[in-house]
Amino acid sequence: MHYPPAVASRVEAARISRWIDRFAAMTEPGHGVTRLAYSPLEREAHALFAAEMTALGLTVKTDAAGNTIAELAPTGDEGDAAEHAPAIGTGSHLDSVPEGGRFDGIAGVVAGMEVARIAVEEDVQRRRPWRFVAFASEEGARFGQACNGSRMIAGLTRSADLHALHDANGVTMAQAMMQVGLAPESVDSARWRADDWFAFVEMHIEQGGVLESKGTPVGIVDTISGSTRLQATLLGQASHTGGTPMRLRKDALVAASECVLACQAIATDPEHHGTRVTVGRLEVFPGSITTIPGKVVFTVDVRDVDSDRQRRTSEALASAFERISAARGTTLAVEVIGDTSPVVLPSWIVDEIAAGAADVGLAYRVLPSGASHDSQQINRVVPAGMIFVPSRDGLSHVPEEFTRAEELADGATVLLRTMVRLDAAA
Ligand code: GLV
Ligand code: MN
Ligand code: MN
């Protein structure tokens, strides 16, 4: 098949860069970008996306879960048959972790905006509807569970579940959604129908250092890691730091510290080789210089591309915490606050992306994703694929997160080519 080279050359790095800047400006004050899941700032970002897509002439709607979906109708005069052909789509998320970067999620949404602009301006021929999606609440940083908007689309999180998920301040996901004008009681209506879709491709920054270290501009994801998230609460006895002899203490922080080291030991044990375990949040109560910590709450994030090992590691961690807590005289409760399996993405989409990269002369390598992504959930309903672009120094979820505009443009070019290919595929 022949693709006009002009289409690829119309991807503009400078325009991509300007959109990245505009989204980055929507942040709470402080370091980096803070635009949390189901916050008013996240909604503002969705409104900006919706306004631009509407201005380009797309039909835009926001579903009950807060996902914004913009549709570009097929071209030509095939009429109803094309209107109802299974769609192809692309998209990513607009929320961030606390003090995160400017690119995680945003890069994929902005690449989609650029593809939409070119499709409209260049009148790129389409046999299928093309959909551009900004997913809601992808980051698990606020509510523990990640990919919430896409999980609701896939029917993996239902209306009734939204009262059980809560943030560190006790605000449930249902409450947070209502506060920003969404409809938690209706999220089951956000589900996508498999027969309405043909394929979905998400562009995202790599969030690791493989592409940069190999000097490869494009990554194609074959597997997305799973994650199990635990929240452990250790209860000891708070008391006076001067009055209580060391041998009589039930110090919850000392027990928690041993648990953190156990995470490191278990993750690096050959039996769990490949698992990534992190304690990213640890709160000490009452948090006073002169009181022995009586309570500690900490989270554990277990990531793996091997689903069996992911769960075995999580169980080994919970058992180790039990042993440590018993030996320290504290009591322990462990709650699973998120659990998602790894996903192998369909090889035919990997092949289409590879062909798209080859069309535009960009080198690629196939690699796994250590991070979670909306495509992981979407793949339950629609065959999905992912395009990665390099992350400088492999950094992500931090203000230093960076990808050059030209690298984003390369990714968007491959995305456009892949959309054209998928549009033509039977
Ligand atoms: C999503 O960004 C994740 O935490 O993997
Ligand atoms: Mn992301
Ligand atoms: Mn992220």
PDB file of C-alpha atoms in Angstrom, residues 250-372:
ATOM      1  CA  LYS A 250       6.198  -1.733  70.672  1.00  0.00           C
ATOM      2  CA  ASP A 251       7.500   0.745  68.135  1.00  0.00           C
ATOM      3  CA  ALA A 252       5.433   0.563  64.942  1.00  0.00           C
ATOM      4  CA  LEU A 253       8.069   2.418  62.915  1.00  0.00           C
ATOM      5  CA  VAL A 254      10.839   0.014  63.880  1.00  0.00           C
ATOM      6  CA  ALA A 255       8.601  -2.857  62.711  1.00  0.00           C
ATOM      7  CA  ALA A 256       7.748  -0.947  59.505  1.00  0.00           C
ATOM      8  CA  SER A 257      11.426  -0.292  58.799  1.00  0.00           C
ATOM      9  CA  GLU A 258      12.107  -4.005  58.962  1.00  0.00           C
ATOM     10  CA  CYS A 259       9.181  -4.571  56.601  1.00  0.00           C
ATOM     11  CA  VAL A 260      10.664  -2.096  54.079  1.00  0.00           C
ATOM     12  CA  LEU A 261      13.980  -3.960  54.174  1.00  0.00           C
ATOM     13  CA  ALA A 262      12.093  -7.252  53.772  1.00  0.00           C
ATOM     14  CA  CYS A 263      10.564  -5.844  50.557  1.00  0.00           C
ATOM     15  CA  GLN A 264      14.049  -5.156  49.237  1.00  0.00           C
ATOM     16  CA  ALA A 265      15.313  -8.597  50.269  1.00  0.00           C
ATOM     17  CA  ILE A 266      12.365 -10.480  48.762  1.00  0.00           C
ATOM     18  CA  ALA A 267      12.418  -8.519  45.492  1.00  0.00           C
ATOM     19  CA  THR A 268      16.122  -9.198  45.031  1.00  0.00           C
ATOM     20  CA  ASP A 269      15.910 -12.870  46.022  1.00  0.00           C
ATOM     21  CA  PRO A 270      16.547 -15.065  42.933  1.00  0.00           C
ATOM     22  CA  GLU A 271      13.138 -16.700  43.416  1.00  0.00           C
ATOM     23  CA  HIS A 272      11.448 -13.361  42.726  1.00  0.00           C
ATOM     24  CA  HIS A 273      13.988 -12.125  40.190  1.00  0.00           C
ATOM     25  CA  GLY A 274      12.330  -9.610  37.852  1.00  0.00           C
ATOM     26  CA  THR A 275       9.738  -8.404  40.361  1.00  0.00           C
ATOM     27  CA  ARG A 276       9.872  -4.726  41.308  1.00  0.00           C
ATOM     28  CA  VAL A 277       8.754  -3.885  44.837  1.00  0.00           C
ATOM     29  CA  THR A 278       8.473  -0.368  46.231  1.00  0.00           C
ATOM     30  CA  VAL A 279       7.297   1.192  49.472  1.00  0.00           C
ATOM     31  CA  GLY A 280       6.342   4.646  48.214  1.00  0.00           C
ATOM     32  CA  ARG A 281       4.260   6.027  51.057  1.00  0.00           C
ATOM     33  CA  LEU A 282       4.815   5.616  54.774  1.00  0.00           C
ATOM     34  CA  GLU A 283       2.970   7.611  57.415  1.00  0.00           C
ATOM     35  CA  VAL A 284       3.987   7.683  61.048  1.00  0.00           C
ATOM     36  CA  PHE A 285       1.539   8.476  63.857  1.00  0.00           C
ATOM     37  CA  PRO A 286       1.353  10.525  65.961  1.00  0.00           C
ATOM     38  CA  GLY A 287       4.414  11.971  64.184  1.00  0.00           C
ATOM     39  CA  SER A 288       5.952  13.639  67.192  1.00  0.00           C
ATOM     40  CA  ILE A 289       9.656  13.871  68.100  1.00  0.00           C
ATOM     41  CA  THR A 290       8.876  12.932  71.661  1.00  0.00           C
ATOM     42  CA  THR A 291       6.383  10.099  71.195  1.00  0.00           C
ATOM     43  CA  ILE A 292       7.216   6.516  70.203  1.00  0.00           C
ATOM     44  CA  PRO A 293       5.384   5.801  66.931  1.00  0.00           C
ATOM     45  CA  GLY A 294       2.193   3.920  67.806  1.00  0.00           C
ATOM     46  CA  LYS A 295       0.953   3.453  64.269  1.00  0.00           C
ATOM     47  CA  VAL A 296       2.446   3.272  60.793  1.00  0.00           C
ATOM     48  CA  VAL A 297       0.598   2.921  57.510  1.00  0.00           C
ATOM     49  CA  PHE A 298       2.586   2.122  54.378  1.00  0.00           C
ATOM     50  CA  THR A 299       1.887   1.109  50.795  1.00  0.00           C
ATOM     51  CA  VAL A 300       3.648  -1.529  48.721  1.00  0.00           C
ATOM     52  CA  ASP A 301       3.615  -1.617  44.906  1.00  0.00           C
ATOM     53  CA  VAL A 302       4.518  -5.000  43.384  1.00  0.00           C
ATOM     54  CA  ARG A 303       5.101  -4.946  39.604  1.00  0.00           C
ATOM     55  CA  ASP A 304       5.777  -7.916  37.381  1.00  0.00           C
ATOM     56  CA  VAL A 305       5.275  -9.184  33.850  1.00  0.00           C
ATOM     57  CA  ASP A 306       4.725 -12.676  35.323  1.00  0.00           C
ATOM     58  CA  SER A 307       1.306 -12.825  36.925  1.00  0.00           C
ATOM     59  CA  ASP A 308       2.031 -15.912  39.004  1.00  0.00           C
ATOM     60  CA  ARG A 309       5.242 -14.426  40.410  1.00  0.00           C
ATOM     61  CA  GLN A 310       3.467 -11.099  41.070  1.00  0.00           C
ATOM     62  CA  ARG A 311       0.946 -12.830  43.358  1.00  0.00           C
ATOM     63  CA  ARG A 312       3.534 -15.174  44.959  1.00  0.00           C
ATOM     64  CA  THR A 313       5.723 -12.170  45.751  1.00  0.00           C
ATOM     65  CA  SER A 314       2.759 -10.312  47.267  1.00  0.00           C
ATOM     66  CA  GLU A 315       1.957 -13.320  49.461  1.00  0.00           C
ATOM     67  CA  ALA A 316       5.606 -13.687  50.505  1.00  0.00           C
ATOM     68  CA  LEU A 317       5.629 -10.018  51.505  1.00  0.00           C
ATOM     69  CA  ALA A 318       2.453 -10.319  53.580  1.00  0.00           C
ATOM     70  CA  SER A 319       3.899 -13.386  55.381  1.00  0.00           C
ATOM     71  CA  ALA A 320       7.169 -11.585  56.074  1.00  0.00           C
ATOM     72  CA  PHE A 321       5.287  -8.591  57.493  1.00  0.00           C
ATOM     73  CA  GLU A 322       3.324 -10.986  59.784  1.00  0.00           C
ATOM     74  CA  ARG A 323       6.522 -12.534  61.130  1.00  0.00           C
ATOM     75  CA  ILE A 324       8.160  -9.145  61.683  1.00  0.00           C
ATOM     76  CA  SER A 325       5.094  -7.709  63.371  1.00  0.00           C
ATOM     77  CA  ALA A 326       4.740 -10.678  65.721  1.00  0.00           C
ATOM     78  CA  ALA A 327       8.419 -10.462  66.702  1.00  0.00           C
ATOM     79  CA  ARG A 328       8.095  -6.719  67.401  1.00  0.00           C
ATOM     80  CA  GLY A 329       4.903  -7.055  69.457  1.00  0.00           C
ATOM     81  CA  THR A 330       2.816  -4.997  67.030  1.00  0.00           C
ATOM     82  CA  THR A 331      -0.401  -5.994  65.274  1.00  0.00           C
ATOM     83  CA  LEU A 332      -0.714  -5.978  61.514  1.00  0.00           C
ATOM     84  CA  ALA A 333      -3.482  -5.574  58.947  1.00  0.00           C
ATOM     85  CA  VAL A 334      -2.748  -5.894  55.219  1.00  0.00           C
ATOM     86  CA  GLU A 335      -5.291  -4.774  52.639  1.00  0.00           C
ATOM     87  CA  VAL A 336      -5.071  -5.294  48.866  1.00  0.00           C
ATOM     88  CA  ILE A 337      -5.916  -1.862  47.409  1.00  0.00           C
ATOM     89  CA  GLY A 338      -5.256  -2.650  43.760  1.00  0.00           C
ATOM     90  CA  ASP A 339      -4.569  -5.768  41.713  1.00  0.00           C
ATOM     91  CA  THR A 340      -4.089  -5.871  37.967  1.00  0.00           C
ATOM     92  CA  SER A 341      -2.639  -8.727  35.939  1.00  0.00           C
ATOM     93  CA  PRO A 342       0.043  -8.328  33.291  1.00  0.00           C
ATOM     94  CA  VAL A 343      -1.221  -8.324  29.727  1.00  0.00           C
ATOM     95  CA  VAL A 344       0.311  -9.626  26.511  1.00  0.00           C
ATOM     96  CA  LEU A 345      -0.750  -7.320  23.687  1.00  0.00           C
ATOM     97  CA  PRO A 346      -1.889  -8.809  20.357  1.00  0.00           C
ATOM     98  CA  SER A 347       1.032  -9.541  18.049  1.00  0.00           C
ATOM     99  CA  TRP A 348      -0.834  -8.358  14.951  1.00  0.00           C
ATOM    100  CA  ILE A 349      -0.983  -4.837  16.390  1.00  0.00           C
ATOM    101  CA  VAL A 350       2.729  -5.005  17.244  1.00  0.00           C
ATOM    102  CA  ASP A 351       3.255  -5.935  13.583  1.00  0.00           C
ATOM    103  CA  GLU A 352       1.104  -3.030  12.335  1.00  0.00           C
ATOM    104  CA  ILE A 353       3.034  -0.529  14.462  1.00  0.00           C
ATOM    105  CA  ALA A 354       6.326  -2.040  13.290  1.00  0.00           C
ATOM    106  CA  ALA A 355       5.176  -1.635   9.685  1.00  0.00           C
ATOM    107  CA  GLY A 356       4.112   1.950  10.460  1.00  0.00           C
ATOM    108  CA  ALA A 357       7.573   2.728  11.850  1.00  0.00           C
ATOM    109  CA  ALA A 358       9.211   1.103   8.825  1.00  0.00           C
ATOM    110  CA  ASP A 359       7.005   3.210   6.494  1.00  0.00           C
ATOM    111  CA  VAL A 360       8.513   6.378   7.911  1.00  0.00           C
ATOM    112  CA  GLY A 361      12.035   5.008   8.247  1.00  0.00           C
ATOM    113  CA  LEU A 362      12.213   4.996  12.043  1.00  0.00           C
ATOM    114  CA  ALA A 363      14.067   2.246  13.878  1.00  0.00           C
ATOM    115  CA  TYR A 364      12.152   0.448  16.630  1.00  0.00           C
ATOM    116  CA  ARG A 365      12.537  -2.260  19.215  1.00  0.00           C
ATOM    117  CA  VAL A 366       9.897  -4.398  20.877  1.00  0.00           C
ATOM    118  CA  LEU A 367       9.955  -4.162  24.663  1.00  0.00           C
ATOM    119  CA  PRO A 368       7.815  -4.740  27.770  1.00  0.00           C
ATOM    120  CA  SER A 369       6.282  -1.907  29.796  1.00  0.00           C
ATOM    121  CA  GLY A 370       7.110  -1.807  33.498  1.00  0.00           C
ATOM    122  CA  ALA A 371       4.383   0.803  34.074  1.00  0.00           C
ATOM    123  CA  SER A 372       0.623   0.312  33.929  1.00  0.00           C
TER     124      SER A 372
END
